[in-house]
Amino acid sequence: MCKEEKVIDRKMELEKMDGFELHHRLSQVDPEMAAKLHPHDKRKVARSLQVFEETGISHSELLSRQHAEEGGGPLGGPLKFPNPCIFWLHADQAVLDQRLDKRVDEMIASGLLEELKEFHRRYNQEKVAENCQNYQHGIFQSIGFKEFHEYLISNDQCSPEASNLLLTKGIEALKQVTKRYARKQNKWIKNR
């Protein structure tokens, strides 16, 4: 087993533990980070514990060191490459929202639903049957999959009207999270 597989396995092992137990363990090794994270945010708590286990340095200390490096700041460590050139195309928010809605509609027209159905059939159906699907790992956490969860699991089990309602709900949810993500990207650029 390679080192990368061990790291992924350890993180998954930690995430299987109770959130409050994980948070308690983190508070013992990194009280500063534990104060910033909620016990229900198991993914981040597990990541902080994993950082400590792998490096022997608390996650908060590691981040503090990165921020203190030349070129670092309150948002993170220095950029990876010297003298970067960053282009940022700005659009009025209303115009951007319309473009994003149109983009989602084009994705649907280009076969997104068929791709989601096939992916669900091949990789997620067994997890749904066991009620252990997890939208916190890998491709399942990406924008565009979890928004259609109800539609995908109800396939052929409800009336066409109900199915269309779930589809519409999924499309609207995808549009919302896409716009939210774009706003988050813009905020990150502005703060950088």
Short mmCIF file of C-alpha atoms in Angstrom, two decimals, residues 30-101:
data_model
loop_
_atom_site.label_atom_id
_atom_site.label_comp_id
_atom_site.label_asym_id
_atom_site.label_seq_id
_atom_site.Cartn_x
_atom_site.Cartn_y
_atom_site.Cartn_z
CA ASP A 30 -4.79 21.48 19.08
CA PRO A 31 -7.15 23.52 21.28
CA GLU A 32 -6.89 26.54 18.95
CA MET A 33 -8.17 24.62 15.93
CA ALA A 34 -10.79 22.79 18.03
CA ALA A 35 -12.18 26.18 19.10
CA LYS A 36 -12.64 27.13 15.42
CA LEU A 37 -14.32 23.89 14.30
CA HIS A 38 -17.75 22.53 15.19
CA PRO A 39 -17.90 18.87 16.31
CA HIS A 40 -20.37 18.14 13.49
CA ASP A 41 -17.81 19.18 10.86
CA LYS A 42 -16.17 15.76 10.99
CA ARG A 43 -14.30 16.20 7.71
CA LYS A 44 -12.38 19.27 8.91
CA VAL A 45 -11.87 17.93 12.44
CA ALA A 46 -10.54 14.65 10.99
CA ARG A 47 -8.26 16.58 8.63
CA SER A 48 -6.79 18.57 11.53
CA LEU A 49 -6.14 15.37 13.49
CA GLN A 50 -4.62 13.78 10.40
CA VAL A 51 -2.24 16.75 9.97
CA PHE A 52 -1.13 16.39 13.58
CA GLU A 53 -0.66 12.62 13.28
CA GLU A 54 1.40 12.95 10.10
CA THR A 55 3.58 15.91 11.07
CA GLY A 56 3.63 15.97 14.86
CA ILE A 57 2.74 19.67 14.57
CA SER A 58 -0.71 21.03 15.34
CA HIS A 59 -2.73 22.13 12.34
CA SER A 60 -3.13 25.66 13.76
CA GLU A 61 0.67 25.94 14.22
CA LEU A 62 1.30 24.69 10.68
CA LEU A 63 -1.15 27.25 9.25
CA SER A 64 0.39 29.98 11.39
CA ARG A 65 3.83 29.15 9.99
CA GLN A 66 2.51 29.26 6.41
CA HIS A 67 0.87 32.64 7.01
CA ALA A 68 4.13 34.00 8.46
CA GLU A 69 6.23 32.96 5.44
CA GLU A 70 7.33 35.70 3.07
CA GLY A 71 4.40 36.34 0.74
CA GLY A 72 1.94 34.76 3.15
CA GLY A 73 -0.96 36.55 4.77
CA PRO A 74 -4.22 36.09 6.63
CA LEU A 75 -5.66 33.94 3.82
CA GLY A 76 -2.80 31.49 3.55
CA GLY A 77 0.82 30.89 2.71
CA PRO A 78 2.74 32.34 -0.19
CA LEU A 79 1.80 31.60 -3.77
CA LYS A 80 3.46 28.53 -5.28
CA PHE A 81 5.21 30.34 -8.14
CA PRO A 82 7.10 33.64 -8.08
CA ASN A 83 5.74 36.63 -10.02
CA PRO A 84 2.32 35.21 -10.88
CA CYS A 85 0.01 36.96 -13.30
CA ILE A 86 -3.61 36.60 -12.23
CA PHE A 87 -6.46 37.49 -14.58
CA TRP A 88 -9.87 38.09 -13.14
CA LEU A 89 -12.81 38.69 -15.43
CA HIS A 90 -15.49 40.61 -13.60
CA ALA A 91 -19.16 40.66 -14.59
CA ASP A 92 -22.12 42.47 -13.09
CA GLN A 93 -23.78 40.04 -10.62
CA ALA A 94 -27.15 40.02 -12.43
CA VAL A 95 -25.44 39.31 -15.77
CA LEU A 96 -23.30 36.58 -14.19
CA ASP A 97 -26.37 34.97 -12.60
CA GLN A 98 -28.13 34.87 -15.99
CA ARG A 99 -25.06 33.34 -17.63
CA LEU A 100 -24.79 30.71 -14.91
CA ASP A 101 -28.48 29.79 -15.22
#
